[in-house]
Coordinates of C-alpha atoms (C1' of nucleotides) in Angstrom, one line a residue:
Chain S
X1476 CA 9.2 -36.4 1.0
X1477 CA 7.2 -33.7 -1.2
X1478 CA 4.0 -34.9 -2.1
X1479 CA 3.3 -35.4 -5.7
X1480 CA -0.1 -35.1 -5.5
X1481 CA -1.8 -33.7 -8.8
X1482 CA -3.4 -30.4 -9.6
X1483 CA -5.8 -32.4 -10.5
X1484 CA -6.4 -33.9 -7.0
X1485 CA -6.3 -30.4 -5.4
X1486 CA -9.7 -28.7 -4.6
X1487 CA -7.9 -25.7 -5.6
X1488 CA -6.8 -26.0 -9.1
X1489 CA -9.9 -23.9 -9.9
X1490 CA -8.7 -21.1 -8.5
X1491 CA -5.3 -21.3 -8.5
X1492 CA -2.8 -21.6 -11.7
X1493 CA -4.8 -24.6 -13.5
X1494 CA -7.7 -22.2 -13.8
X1495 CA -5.5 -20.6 -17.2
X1496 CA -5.2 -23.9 -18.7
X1497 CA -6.6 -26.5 -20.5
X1498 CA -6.7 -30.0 -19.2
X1499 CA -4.8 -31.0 -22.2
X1500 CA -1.7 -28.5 -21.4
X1501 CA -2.0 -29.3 -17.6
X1502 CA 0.5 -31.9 -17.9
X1503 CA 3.3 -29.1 -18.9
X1504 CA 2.6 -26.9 -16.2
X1505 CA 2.3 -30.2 -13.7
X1506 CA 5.9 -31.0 -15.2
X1507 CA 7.7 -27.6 -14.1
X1508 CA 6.1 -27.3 -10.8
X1509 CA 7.3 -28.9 -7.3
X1510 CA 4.4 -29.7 -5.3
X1511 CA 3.5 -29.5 -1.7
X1512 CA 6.7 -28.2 -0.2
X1513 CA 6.2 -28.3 3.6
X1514 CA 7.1 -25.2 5.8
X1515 CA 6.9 -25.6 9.4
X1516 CA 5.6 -22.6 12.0
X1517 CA 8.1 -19.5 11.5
X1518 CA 10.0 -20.9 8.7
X1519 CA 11.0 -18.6 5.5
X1520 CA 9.6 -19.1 1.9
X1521 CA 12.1 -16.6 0.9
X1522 CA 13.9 -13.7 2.4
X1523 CA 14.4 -10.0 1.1
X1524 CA 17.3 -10.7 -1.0
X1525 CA 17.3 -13.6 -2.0
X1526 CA 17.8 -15.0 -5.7
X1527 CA 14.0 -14.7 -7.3
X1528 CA 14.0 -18.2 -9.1
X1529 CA 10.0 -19.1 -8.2
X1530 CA 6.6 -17.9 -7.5
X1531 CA 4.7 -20.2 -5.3
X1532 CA 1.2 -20.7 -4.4
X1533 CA 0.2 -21.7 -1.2
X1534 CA -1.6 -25.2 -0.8
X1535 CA -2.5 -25.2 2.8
X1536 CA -1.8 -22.8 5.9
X1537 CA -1.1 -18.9 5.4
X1538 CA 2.3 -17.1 4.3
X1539 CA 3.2 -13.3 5.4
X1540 CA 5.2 -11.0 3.3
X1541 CA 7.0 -8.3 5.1
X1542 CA 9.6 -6.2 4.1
X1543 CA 11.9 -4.4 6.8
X1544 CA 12.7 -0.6 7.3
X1545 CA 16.0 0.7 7.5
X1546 CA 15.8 0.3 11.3
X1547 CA 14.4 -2.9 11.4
X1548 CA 11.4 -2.6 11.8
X1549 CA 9.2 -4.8 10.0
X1550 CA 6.2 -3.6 7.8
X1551 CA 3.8 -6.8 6.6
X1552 CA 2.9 -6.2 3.4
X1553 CA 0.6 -9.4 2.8
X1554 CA -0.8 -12.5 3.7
X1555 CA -1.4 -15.4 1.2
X1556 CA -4.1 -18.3 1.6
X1557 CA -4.4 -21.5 0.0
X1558 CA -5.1 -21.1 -3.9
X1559 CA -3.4 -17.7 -3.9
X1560 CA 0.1 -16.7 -5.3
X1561 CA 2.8 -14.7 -4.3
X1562 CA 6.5 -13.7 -4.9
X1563 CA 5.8 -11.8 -7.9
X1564 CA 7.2 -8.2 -6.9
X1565 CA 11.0 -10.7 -7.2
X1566 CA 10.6 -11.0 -11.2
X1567 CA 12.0 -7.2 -11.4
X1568 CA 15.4 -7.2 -10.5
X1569 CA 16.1 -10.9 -10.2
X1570 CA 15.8 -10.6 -6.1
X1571 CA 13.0 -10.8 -3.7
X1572 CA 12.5 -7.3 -2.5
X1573 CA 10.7 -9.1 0.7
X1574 CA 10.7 -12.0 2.6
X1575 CA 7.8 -14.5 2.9
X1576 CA 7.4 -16.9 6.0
X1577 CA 4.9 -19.1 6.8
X1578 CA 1.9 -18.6 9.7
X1579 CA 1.2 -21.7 11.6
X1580 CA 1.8 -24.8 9.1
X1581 CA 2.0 -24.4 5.4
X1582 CA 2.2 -26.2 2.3
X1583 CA 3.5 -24.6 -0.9
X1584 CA 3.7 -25.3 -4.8
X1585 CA 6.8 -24.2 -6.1
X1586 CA 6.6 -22.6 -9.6
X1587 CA 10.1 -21.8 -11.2
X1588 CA 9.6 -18.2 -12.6
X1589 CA 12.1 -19.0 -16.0
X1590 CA 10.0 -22.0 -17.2
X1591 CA 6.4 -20.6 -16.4
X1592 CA 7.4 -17.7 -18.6
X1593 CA 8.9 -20.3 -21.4
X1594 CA 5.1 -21.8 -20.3
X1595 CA 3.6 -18.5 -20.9
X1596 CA 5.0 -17.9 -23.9
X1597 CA 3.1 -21.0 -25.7
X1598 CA 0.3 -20.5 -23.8
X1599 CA -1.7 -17.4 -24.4
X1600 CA -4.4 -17.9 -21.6
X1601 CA -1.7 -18.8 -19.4
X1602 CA 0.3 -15.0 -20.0
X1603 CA -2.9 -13.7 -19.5
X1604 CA -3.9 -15.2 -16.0
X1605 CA -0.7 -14.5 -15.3
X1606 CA -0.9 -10.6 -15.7
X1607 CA -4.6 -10.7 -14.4
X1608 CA -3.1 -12.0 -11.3
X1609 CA -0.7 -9.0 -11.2
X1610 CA -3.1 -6.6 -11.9
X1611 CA -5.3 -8.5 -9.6
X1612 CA -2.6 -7.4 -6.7
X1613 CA -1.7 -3.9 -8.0
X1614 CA -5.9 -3.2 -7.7
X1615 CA -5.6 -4.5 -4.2
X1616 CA -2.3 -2.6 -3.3
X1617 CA -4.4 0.3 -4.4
X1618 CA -7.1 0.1 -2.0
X1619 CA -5.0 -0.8 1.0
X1620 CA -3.5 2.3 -0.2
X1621 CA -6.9 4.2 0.3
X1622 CA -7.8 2.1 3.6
X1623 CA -4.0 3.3 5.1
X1624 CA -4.1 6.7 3.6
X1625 CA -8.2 7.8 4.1
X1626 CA -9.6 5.3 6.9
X1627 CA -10.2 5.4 10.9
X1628 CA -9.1 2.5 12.6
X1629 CA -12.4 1.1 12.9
X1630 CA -12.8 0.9 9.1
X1631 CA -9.6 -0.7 8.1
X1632 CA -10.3 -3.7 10.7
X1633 CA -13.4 -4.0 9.2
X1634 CA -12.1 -3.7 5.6
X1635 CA -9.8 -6.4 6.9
X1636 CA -12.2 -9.2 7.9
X1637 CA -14.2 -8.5 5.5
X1638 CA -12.0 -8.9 2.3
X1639 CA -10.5 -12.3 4.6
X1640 CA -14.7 -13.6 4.5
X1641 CA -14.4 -12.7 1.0
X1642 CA -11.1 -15.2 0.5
X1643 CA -12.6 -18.0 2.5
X1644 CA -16.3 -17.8 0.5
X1645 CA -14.2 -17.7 -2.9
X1646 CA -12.5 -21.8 -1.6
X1647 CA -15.7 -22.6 -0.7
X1648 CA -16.1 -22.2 2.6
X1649 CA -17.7 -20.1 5.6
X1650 CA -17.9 -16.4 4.7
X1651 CA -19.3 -16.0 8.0
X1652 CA -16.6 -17.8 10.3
X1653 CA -13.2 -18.9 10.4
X1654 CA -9.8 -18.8 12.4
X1655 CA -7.4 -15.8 12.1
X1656 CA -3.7 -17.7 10.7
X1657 CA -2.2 -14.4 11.9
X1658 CA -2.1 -12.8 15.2
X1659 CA -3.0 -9.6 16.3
X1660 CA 0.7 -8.0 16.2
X1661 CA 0.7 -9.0 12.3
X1662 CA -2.6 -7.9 11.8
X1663 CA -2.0 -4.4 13.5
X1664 CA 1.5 -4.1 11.2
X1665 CA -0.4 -4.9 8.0
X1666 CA -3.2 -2.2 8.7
X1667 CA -0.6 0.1 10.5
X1668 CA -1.7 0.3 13.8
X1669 CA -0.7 -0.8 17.2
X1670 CA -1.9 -4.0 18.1
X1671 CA -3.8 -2.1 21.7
X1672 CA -5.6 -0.7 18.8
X1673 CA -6.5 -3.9 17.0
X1674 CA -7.4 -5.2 20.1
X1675 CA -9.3 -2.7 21.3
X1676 CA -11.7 -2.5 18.8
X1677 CA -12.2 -6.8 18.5
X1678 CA -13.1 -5.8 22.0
X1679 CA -15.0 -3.1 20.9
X1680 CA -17.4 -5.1 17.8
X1681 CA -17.9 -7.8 19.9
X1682 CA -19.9 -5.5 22.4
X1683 CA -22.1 -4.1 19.2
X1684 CA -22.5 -7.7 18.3
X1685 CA -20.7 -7.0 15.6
X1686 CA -18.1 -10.0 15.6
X1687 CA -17.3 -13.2 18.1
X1688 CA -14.3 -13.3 19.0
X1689 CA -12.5 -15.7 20.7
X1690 CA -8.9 -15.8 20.1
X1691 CA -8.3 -16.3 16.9
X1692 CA -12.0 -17.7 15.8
X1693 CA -14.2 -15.3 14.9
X1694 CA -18.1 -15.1 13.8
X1695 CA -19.2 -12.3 11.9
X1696 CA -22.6 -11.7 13.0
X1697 CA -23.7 -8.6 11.3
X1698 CA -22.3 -7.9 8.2
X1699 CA -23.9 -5.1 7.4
X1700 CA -22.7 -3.4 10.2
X1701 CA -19.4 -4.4 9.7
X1702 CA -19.3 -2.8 6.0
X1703 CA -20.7 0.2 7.6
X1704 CA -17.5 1.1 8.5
X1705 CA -16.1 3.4 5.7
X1706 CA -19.3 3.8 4.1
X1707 CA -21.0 5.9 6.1
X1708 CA -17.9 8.1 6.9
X1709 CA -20.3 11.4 6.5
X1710 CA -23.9 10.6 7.2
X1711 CA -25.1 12.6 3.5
X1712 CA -26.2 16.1 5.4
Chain G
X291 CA -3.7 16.4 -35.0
X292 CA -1.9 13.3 -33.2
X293 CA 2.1 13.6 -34.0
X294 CA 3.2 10.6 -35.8
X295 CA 6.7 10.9 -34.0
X296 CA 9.2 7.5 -34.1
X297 CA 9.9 6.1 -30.7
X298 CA 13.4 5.9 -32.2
X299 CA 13.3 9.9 -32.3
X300 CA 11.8 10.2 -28.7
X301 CA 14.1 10.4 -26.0
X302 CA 12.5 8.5 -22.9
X303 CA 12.5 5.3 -25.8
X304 CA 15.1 4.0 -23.8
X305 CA 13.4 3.8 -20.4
X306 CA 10.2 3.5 -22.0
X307 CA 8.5 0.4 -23.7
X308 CA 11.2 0.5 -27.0
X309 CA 14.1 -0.7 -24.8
X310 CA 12.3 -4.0 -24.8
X311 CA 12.2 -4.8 -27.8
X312 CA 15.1 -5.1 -31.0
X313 CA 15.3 -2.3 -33.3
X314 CA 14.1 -5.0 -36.1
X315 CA 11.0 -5.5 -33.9
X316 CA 10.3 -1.9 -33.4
X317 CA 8.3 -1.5 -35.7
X318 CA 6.0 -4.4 -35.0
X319 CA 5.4 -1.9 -31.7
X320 CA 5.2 1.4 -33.7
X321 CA 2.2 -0.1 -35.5
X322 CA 0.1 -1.0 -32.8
X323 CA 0.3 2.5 -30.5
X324 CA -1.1 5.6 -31.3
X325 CA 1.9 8.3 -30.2
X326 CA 0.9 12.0 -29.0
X327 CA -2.3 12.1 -27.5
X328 CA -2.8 15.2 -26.0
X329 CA -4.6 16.0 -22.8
X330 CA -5.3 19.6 -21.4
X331 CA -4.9 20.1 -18.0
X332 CA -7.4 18.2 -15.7
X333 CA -8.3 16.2 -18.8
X334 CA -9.3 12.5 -18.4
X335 CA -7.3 9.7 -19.9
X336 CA -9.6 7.3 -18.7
X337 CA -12.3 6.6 -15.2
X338 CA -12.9 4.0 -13.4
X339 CA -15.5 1.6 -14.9
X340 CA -14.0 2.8 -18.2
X341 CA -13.5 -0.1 -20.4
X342 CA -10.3 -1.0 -20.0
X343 CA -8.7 -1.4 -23.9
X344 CA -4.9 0.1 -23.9
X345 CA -2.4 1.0 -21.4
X346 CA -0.6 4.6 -21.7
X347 CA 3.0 5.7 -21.6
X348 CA 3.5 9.1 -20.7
X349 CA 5.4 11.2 -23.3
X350 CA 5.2 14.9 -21.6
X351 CA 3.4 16.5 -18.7
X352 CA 2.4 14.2 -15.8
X353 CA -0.9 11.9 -14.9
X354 CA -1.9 11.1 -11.7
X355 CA -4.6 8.5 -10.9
X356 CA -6.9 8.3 -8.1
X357 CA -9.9 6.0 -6.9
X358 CA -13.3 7.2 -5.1
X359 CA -13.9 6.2 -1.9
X360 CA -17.9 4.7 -0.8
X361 CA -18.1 8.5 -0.1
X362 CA -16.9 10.3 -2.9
X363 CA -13.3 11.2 -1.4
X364 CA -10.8 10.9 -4.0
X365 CA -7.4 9.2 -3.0
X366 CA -4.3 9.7 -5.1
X367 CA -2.9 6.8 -6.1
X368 CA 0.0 7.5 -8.4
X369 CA 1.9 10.1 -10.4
X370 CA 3.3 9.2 -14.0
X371 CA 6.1 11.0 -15.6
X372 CA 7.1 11.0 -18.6
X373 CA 8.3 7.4 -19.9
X374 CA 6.3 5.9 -17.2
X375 CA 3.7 3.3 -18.1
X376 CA 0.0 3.3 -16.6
X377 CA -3.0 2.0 -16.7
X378 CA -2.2 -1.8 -15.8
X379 CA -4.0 -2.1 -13.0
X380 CA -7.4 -2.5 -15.4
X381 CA -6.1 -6.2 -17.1
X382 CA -8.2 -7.7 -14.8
X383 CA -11.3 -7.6 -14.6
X384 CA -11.2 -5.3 -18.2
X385 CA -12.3 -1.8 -16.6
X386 CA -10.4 0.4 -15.1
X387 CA -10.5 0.3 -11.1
X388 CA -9.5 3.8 -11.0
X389 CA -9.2 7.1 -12.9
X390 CA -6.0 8.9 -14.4
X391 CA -6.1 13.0 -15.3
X392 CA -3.8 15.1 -16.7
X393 CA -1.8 17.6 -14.1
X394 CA -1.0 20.5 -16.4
X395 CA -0.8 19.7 -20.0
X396 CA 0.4 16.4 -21.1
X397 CA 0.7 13.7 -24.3
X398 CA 0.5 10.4 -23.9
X399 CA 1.0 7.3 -26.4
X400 CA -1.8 4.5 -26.3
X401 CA -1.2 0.9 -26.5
X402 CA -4.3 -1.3 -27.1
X403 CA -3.6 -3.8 -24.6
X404 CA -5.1 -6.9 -26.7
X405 CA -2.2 -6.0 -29.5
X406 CA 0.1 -5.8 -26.7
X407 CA -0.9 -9.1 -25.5
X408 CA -0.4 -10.6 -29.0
X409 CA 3.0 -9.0 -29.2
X410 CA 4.3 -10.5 -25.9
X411 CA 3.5 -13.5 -26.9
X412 CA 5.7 -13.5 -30.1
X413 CA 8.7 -11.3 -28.8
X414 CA 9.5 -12.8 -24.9
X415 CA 12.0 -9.7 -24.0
X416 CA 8.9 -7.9 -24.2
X417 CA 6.9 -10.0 -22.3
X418 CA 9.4 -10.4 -19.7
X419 CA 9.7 -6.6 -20.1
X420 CA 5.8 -6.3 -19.0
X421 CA 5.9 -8.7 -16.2
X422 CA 8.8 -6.3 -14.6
X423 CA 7.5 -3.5 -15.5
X424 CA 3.8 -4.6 -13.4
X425 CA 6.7 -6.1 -10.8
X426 CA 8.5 -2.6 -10.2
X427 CA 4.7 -1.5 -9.8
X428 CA 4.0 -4.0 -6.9
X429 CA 7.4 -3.3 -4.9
X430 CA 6.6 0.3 -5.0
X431 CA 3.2 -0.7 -3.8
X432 CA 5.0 -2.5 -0.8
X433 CA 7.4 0.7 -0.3
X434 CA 4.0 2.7 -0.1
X435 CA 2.4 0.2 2.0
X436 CA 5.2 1.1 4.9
X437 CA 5.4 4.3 3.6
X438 CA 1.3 4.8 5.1
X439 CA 1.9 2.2 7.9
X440 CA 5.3 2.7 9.7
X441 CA 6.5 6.3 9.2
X442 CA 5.5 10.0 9.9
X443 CA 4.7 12.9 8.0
X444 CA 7.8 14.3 7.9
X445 CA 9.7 11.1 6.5
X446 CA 6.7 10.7 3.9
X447 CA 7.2 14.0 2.2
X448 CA 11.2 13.6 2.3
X449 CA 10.4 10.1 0.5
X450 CA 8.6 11.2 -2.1
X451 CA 10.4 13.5 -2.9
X452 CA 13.5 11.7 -3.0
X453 CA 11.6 9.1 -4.8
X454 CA 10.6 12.2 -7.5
X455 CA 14.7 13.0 -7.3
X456 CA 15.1 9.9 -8.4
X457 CA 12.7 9.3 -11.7
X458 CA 14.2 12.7 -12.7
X459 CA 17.6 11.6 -12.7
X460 CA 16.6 8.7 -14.8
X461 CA 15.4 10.8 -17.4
X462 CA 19.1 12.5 -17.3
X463 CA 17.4 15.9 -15.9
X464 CA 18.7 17.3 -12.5
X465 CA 18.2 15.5 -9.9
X466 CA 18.3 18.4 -7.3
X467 CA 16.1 20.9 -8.8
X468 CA 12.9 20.3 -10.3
X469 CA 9.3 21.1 -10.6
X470 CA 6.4 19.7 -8.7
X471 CA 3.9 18.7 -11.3
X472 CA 1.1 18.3 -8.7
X473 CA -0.6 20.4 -5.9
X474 CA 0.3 20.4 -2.6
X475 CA -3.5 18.8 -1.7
X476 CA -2.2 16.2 -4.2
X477 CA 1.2 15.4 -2.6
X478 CA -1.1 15.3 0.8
X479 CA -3.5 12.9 -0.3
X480 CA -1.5 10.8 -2.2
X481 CA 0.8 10.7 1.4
X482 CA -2.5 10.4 3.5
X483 CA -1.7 13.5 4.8
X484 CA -3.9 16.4 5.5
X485 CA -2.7 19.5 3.0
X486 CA -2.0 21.9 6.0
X487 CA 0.6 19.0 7.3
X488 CA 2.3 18.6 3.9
X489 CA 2.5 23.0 4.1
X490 CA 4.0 22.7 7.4
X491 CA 6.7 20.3 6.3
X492 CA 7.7 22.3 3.2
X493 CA 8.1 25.5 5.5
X494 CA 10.1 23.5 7.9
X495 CA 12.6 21.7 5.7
X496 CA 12.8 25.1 4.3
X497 CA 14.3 26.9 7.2
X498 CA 16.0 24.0 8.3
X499 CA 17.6 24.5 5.1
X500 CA 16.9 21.0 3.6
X501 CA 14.8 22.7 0.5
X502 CA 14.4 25.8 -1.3
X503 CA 10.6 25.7 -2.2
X504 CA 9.4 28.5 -3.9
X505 CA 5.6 27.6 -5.1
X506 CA 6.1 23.9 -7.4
X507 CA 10.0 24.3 -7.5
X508 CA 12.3 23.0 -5.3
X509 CA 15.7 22.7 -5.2
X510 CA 17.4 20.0 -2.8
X511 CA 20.1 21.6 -1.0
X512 CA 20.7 18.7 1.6
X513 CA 19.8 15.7 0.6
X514 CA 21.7 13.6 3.4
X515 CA 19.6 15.2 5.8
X516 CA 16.5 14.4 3.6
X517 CA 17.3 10.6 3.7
X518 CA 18.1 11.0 7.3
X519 CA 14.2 11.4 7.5
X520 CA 13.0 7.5 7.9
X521 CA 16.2 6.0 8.2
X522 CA 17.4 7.2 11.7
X523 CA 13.8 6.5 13.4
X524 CA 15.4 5.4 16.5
X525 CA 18.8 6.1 17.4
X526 CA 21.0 2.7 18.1
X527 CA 20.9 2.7 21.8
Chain K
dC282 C1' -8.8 43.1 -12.7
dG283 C1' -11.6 40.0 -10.3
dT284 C1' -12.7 35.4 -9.1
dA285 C1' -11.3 31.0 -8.0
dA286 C1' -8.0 27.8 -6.8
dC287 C1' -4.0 27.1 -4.3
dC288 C1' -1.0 27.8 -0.4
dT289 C1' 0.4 29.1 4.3
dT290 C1' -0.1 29.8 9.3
dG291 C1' -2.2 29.5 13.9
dA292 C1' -4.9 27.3 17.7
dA293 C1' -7.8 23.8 19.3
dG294 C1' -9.2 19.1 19.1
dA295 C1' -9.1 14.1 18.3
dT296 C1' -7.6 9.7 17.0
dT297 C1' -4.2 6.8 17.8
dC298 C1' 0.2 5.7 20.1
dT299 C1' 3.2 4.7 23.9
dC300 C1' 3.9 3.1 28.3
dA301 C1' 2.6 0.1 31.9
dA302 C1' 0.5 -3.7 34.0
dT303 C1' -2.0 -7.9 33.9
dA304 C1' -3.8 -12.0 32.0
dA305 C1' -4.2 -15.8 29.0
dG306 C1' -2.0 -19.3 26.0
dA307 C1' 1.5 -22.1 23.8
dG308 C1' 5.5 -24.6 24.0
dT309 C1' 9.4 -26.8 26.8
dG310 C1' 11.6 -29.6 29.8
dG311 C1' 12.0 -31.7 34.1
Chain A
dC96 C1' 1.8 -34.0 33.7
dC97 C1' 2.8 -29.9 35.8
dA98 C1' 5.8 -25.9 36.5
dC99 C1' 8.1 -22.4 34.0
dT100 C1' 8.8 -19.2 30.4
dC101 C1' 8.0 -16.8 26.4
dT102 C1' 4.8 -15.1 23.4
dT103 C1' 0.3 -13.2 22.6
dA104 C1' -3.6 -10.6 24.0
dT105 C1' -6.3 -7.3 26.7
dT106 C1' -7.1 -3.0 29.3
dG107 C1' -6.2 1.7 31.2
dA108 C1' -4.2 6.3 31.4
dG109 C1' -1.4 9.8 29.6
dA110 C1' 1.1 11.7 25.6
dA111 C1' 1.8 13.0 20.8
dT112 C1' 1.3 13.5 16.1
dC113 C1' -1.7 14.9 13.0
dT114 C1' -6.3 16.8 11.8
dT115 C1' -9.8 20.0 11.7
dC116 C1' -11.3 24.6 11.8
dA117 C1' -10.5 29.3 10.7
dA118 C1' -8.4 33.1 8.4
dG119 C1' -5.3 35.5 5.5
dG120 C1' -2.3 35.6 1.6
dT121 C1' -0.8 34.3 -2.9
dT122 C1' -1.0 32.8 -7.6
dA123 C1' -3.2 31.7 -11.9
dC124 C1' -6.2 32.7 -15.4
dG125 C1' -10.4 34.2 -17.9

DNA sequence: CGTAACCTTGAAGATTCTCAATAAGAGTGG
DNA sequence: CCACTCTTATTGAGAATCTTCAAGGTTACG
């Protein structure tokens, strides 16, 4: 039932794991991988404790990472889009520390962690992308740090959409407009507001002609405004 | 003027880099890092933009790195003790995304990341060793992310410094009494808090006989009560 | 010994949250 | 295909935590 389509068939080999290595050594990394694992609306990845055997990059759809409190309460600490990888914070301590489930309808690439670190070890460009990627993630944990510890509400929405136009330019397609996999709830959690918040200020940019919203589709119709927010936080005296 | 001392002779080598690799493969390591920088109080190990060439392990003292905001404001982003590795975050891309300064005195040992790089990819347990170490990184990330998103100042402060408790003990030193290596507008903006709130809590925890804080030391006198903060949020009804 | 950085405490103010109610949408089953 | 329900989204008003402003006190260090 899993499609065996090729990396080489994928519009997003340059971006995603292929990108490390040559055409030459694509075969090996084609051999260990299990492609285009299917999760339906809701459905889990991986949960929080789980055995870490894989890392997986998402092929189509959106993932969430969240981890939960002590009371239950869940904290989303991510969302993944097509080309991008996650599962990595599992290779310490052999378990997922959070769980992953997928937004709408996904597709998957399943990489098994053991073998793409044999892979790794032959394949110099290969260890490398792989700790770019990491370091890629720890840059952006830091400045969610900054946006949750230093930024109005206002700001980290905007920081939001932004860096989501950003993901969507990098495959290729609108920068400008696209649909929102998550809902408002997730995207509240993430930024760590309440979602009256969240959707007070959609309510609120969309009067500035800021955004169009509708649902989840939204237009950004001027940018510069919306990277206004958290640049000017004091207007220079 | 830098001390040549042996990792063998140190005694974080066993929670530091050493412990991943074989005693006969130690000195493969040895040869590559320069052991015993060291760095007067405020003192910069490296900015942001920096070239990014070597990751540090901290040998004494304490580092904290920090990134700018648009607007100059400076957000704490970690604090390294000794034995603790930094500076990863700079692999990709190769500059630094943010800056790391000494708090007090300190002595760090470079590790030219290229030479690391080669290393990894003759000795796996080191590799492997790496990827964990960057994967520890990202699930304290997550912990941080609810940390910001989910819970109040008064369960922030208790974390960290339960989270402090902690790395302490690992080095075998006491895990109830120890000294802050940072300010208190350090501790706040690391925990996006404002300084006076962070002040507040210390007073408070104080007479409610939780601490003993007298200035940078502080002794944990209850520490059930100082987990209670964050995991009793709500009551079971 | 003086200056500067750091820390504490109080009171007022603000952003964001919680509570509450309504509306819109998606999925389900008759 | 429509009614029903559950989830998701919006909007308002009051409440709360935390911040900002202000001032005094303490510690560190040249």
């Amino acid at each position: 039932m899993v499609q065996q389509v090729s990396c080489n068939d994928c519009s997003l080999s340059s971006i995603c794991l292929p990108m490390a290595v040559s055409s030459s050594q694509l075969g090996e990394l084609e051999e260990i991988m299990e492609r285009g694992r299917p999760l339906k609306k809701g459905e889990h990845l991986y949960r929080a404790g789980d055995n870490f055997v894989a890392v997986h990059a998402v092929r189509t759809g959106a993932v969430k990472t969240y981890a939960l409190a002590e009371d239950g309460t869940e904290q989303v600490t991510g969302f993944y889009l097509p080309g991008e990888i996650l599962g990595m914070e599992g290779i310490n301590e052999e378990c997922h520390h959070s769980s992953a489930k997928a937004l709408d309808g996904a597709t998957v690439c399943e990489i098994p962690f053991s073998r793409l670190e044999d892979l790794s070890q032959r394949i110099p460009t290969l260890q490398h992308h792989i700790l770019s990627l990491m370091s890629k993630e720890l840059c952006a944990d830091r400045a969610m740090h900054l946006l949750l510890g230093k930024k109005s509400a206002d700001d980290r929405l905007a920081a939001f959409l932004l860096a989501l136009s950003a993901r969507h330019q990098r495959r290729g397609l609108s920068a400008s407009r696209f649909r929102l996999p998550m809902s408002r709830y997730d995207i509240a959690n993430y930024l760590g507001l309440a979602v009256e918040t969240v959707s007070r200020i959609f309510t609120r940019f969309q009067q500035q002609g800021i955004l169009e919203v509708e649902g989840r589709e939204v237009v950004i119709r001027d940018r510069d405004a919306l990277s206004a927010n958290g640049r000017i936080q004091v207007q220079s005296a």
